[in-house]
PDB file of C-alpha atoms in Angstrom:
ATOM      1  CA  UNK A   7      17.249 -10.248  -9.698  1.00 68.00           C
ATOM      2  CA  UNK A   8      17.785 -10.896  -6.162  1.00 76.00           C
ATOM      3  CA  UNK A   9      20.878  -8.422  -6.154  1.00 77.00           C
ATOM      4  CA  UNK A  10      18.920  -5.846  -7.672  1.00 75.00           C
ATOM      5  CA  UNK A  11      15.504  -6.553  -5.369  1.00 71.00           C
ATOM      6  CA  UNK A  12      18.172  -5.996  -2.531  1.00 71.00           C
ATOM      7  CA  UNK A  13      19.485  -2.403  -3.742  1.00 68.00           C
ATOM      8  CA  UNK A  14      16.066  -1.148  -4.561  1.00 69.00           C
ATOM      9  CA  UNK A  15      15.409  -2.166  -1.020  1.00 66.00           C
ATOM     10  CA  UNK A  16      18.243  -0.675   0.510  1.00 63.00           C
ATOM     11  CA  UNK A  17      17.908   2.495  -1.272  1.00 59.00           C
ATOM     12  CA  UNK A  18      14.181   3.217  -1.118  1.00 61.00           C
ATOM     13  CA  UNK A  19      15.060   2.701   2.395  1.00 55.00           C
ATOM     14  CA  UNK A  20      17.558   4.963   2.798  1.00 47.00           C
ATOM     15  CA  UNK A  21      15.178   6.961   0.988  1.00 46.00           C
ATOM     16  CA  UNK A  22      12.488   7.171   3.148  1.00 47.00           C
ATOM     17  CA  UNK A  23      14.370   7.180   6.573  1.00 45.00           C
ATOM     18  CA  UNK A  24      13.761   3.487   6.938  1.00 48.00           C
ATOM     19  CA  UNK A  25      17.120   1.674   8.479  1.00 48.00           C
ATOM     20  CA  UNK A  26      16.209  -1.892   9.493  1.00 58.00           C
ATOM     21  CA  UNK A  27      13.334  -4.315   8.372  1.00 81.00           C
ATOM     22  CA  UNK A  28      10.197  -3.610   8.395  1.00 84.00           C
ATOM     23  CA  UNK A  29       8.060  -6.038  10.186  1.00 90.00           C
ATOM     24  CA  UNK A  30       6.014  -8.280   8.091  1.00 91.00           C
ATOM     25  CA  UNK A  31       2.369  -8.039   7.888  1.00 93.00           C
ATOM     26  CA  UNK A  32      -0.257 -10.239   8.889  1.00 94.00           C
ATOM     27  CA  UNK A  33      -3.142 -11.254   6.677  1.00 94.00           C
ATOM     28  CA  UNK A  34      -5.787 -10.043   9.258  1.00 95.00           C
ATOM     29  CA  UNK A  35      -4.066  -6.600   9.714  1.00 95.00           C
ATOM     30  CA  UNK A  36      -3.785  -6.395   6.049  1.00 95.00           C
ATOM     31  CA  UNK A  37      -7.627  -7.739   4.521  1.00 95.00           C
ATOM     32  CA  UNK A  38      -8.645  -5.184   8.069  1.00 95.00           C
ATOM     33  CA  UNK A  39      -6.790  -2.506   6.026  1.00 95.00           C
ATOM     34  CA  UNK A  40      -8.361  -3.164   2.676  1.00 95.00           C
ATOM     35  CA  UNK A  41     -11.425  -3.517   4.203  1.00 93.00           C
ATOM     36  CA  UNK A  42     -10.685  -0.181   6.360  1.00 94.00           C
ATOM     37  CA  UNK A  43     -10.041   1.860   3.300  1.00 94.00           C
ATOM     38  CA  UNK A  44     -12.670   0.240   0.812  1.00 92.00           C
ATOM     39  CA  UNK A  45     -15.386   1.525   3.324  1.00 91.00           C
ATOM     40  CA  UNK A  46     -13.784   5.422   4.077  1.00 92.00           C
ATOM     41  CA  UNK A  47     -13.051   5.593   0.350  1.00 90.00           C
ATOM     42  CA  UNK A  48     -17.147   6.359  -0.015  1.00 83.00           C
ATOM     43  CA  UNK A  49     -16.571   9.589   2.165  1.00 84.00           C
ATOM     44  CA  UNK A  50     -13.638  10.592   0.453  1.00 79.00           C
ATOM     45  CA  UNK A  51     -12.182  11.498   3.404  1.00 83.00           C
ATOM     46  CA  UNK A  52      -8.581  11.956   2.126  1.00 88.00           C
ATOM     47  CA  UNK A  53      -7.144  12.041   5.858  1.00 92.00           C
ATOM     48  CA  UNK A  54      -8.682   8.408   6.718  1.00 93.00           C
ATOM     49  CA  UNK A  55      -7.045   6.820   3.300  1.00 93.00           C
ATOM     50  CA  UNK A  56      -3.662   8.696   3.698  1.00 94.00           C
ATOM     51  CA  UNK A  57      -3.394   7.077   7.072  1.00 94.00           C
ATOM     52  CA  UNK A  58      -4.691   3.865   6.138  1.00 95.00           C
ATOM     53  CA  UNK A  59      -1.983   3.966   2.952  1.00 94.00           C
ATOM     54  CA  UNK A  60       0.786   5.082   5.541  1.00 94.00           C
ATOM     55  CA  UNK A  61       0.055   2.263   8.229  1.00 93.00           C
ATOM     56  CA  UNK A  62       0.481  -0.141   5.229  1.00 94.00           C
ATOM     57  CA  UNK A  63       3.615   1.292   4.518  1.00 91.00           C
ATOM     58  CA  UNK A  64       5.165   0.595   7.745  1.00 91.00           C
ATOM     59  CA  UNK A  65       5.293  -3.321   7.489  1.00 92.00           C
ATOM     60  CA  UNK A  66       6.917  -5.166   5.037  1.00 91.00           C
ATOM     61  CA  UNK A  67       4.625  -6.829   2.232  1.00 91.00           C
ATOM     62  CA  UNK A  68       4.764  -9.442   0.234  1.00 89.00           C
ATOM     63  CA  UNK A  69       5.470  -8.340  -3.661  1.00 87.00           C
ATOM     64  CA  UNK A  70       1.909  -8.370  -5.271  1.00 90.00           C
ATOM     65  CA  UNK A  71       0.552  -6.542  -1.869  1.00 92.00           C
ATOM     66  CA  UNK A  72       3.323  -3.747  -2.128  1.00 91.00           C
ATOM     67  CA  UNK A  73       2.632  -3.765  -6.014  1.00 91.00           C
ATOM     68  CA  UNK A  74      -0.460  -2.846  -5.311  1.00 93.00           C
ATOM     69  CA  UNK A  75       0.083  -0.397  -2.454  1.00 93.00           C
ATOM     70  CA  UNK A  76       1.960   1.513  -5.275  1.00 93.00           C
ATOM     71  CA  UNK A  77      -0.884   1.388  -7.267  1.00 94.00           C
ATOM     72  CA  UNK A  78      -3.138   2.957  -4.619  1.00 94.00           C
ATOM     73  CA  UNK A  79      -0.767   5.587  -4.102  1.00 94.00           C
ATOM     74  CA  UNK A  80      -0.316   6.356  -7.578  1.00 94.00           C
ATOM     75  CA  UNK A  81      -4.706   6.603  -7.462  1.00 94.00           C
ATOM     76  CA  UNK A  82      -4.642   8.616  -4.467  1.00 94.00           C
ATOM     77  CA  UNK A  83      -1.569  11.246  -5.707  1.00 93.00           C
ATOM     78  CA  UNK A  84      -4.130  11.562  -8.557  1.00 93.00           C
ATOM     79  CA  UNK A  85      -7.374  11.808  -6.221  1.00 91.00           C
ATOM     80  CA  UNK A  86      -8.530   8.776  -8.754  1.00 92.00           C
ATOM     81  CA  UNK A  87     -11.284   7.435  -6.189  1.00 92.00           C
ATOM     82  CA  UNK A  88     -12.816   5.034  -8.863  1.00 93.00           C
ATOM     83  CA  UNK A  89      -9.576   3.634  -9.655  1.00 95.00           C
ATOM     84  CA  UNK A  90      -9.011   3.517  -5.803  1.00 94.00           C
ATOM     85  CA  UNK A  91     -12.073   1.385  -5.413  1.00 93.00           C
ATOM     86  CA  UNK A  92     -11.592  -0.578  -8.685  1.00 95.00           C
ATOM     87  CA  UNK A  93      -7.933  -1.564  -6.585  1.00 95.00           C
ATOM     88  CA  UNK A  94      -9.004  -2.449  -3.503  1.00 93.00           C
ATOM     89  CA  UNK A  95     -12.449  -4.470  -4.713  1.00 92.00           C
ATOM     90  CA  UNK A  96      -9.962  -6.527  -6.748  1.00 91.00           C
ATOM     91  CA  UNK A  97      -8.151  -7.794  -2.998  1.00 87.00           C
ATOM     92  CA  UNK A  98     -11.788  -9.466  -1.897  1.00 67.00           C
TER      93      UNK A  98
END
């Protein structure tokens, strides 16, 4: 598994322009994101939760954080705000 968690790195990577490590996270910066995009989700202001999304994307998370980064991208592709909500109330 270890192997294969190492190509799927390497490749969405590669993928996204990404050539080195990302730096890890911190649990303030990250519950500060949640928190961030919990409270513009209300406005729907879809250029305040893409940039909230894309800042989380630039550090490196631990699995059930970037699990569920892909889950709030999936929501947000789909302009799911409920689901969005139902995500991110889940992290508190």
């Amino acid at each position: 598994y270890q192997e294969l968690e190492e190509q799927l790195k390497a490749h969405l990577g590669n993928r996204f322009g990404r050539t080195g490590k990302l730096p890890p996270i911190s649990e303030e910066t990250l519950q500060d994101t949640y928190h961030a995009l919990l409270a513009v989700l209300d406005e729907k202001n879809d250029e305040s939760v893409d940039t909230l999304i894309a800042t989380l994307g630039e550090y490196e998370l631990k699995s059930e954080d970037a699990v569920r980064l892909e889950r709030i991208k999936i929501a947000r592709r789909k302009s799911d705000w409920s689901t969005l909500k139902r995500i991110l109330e889940e992290v508190k």
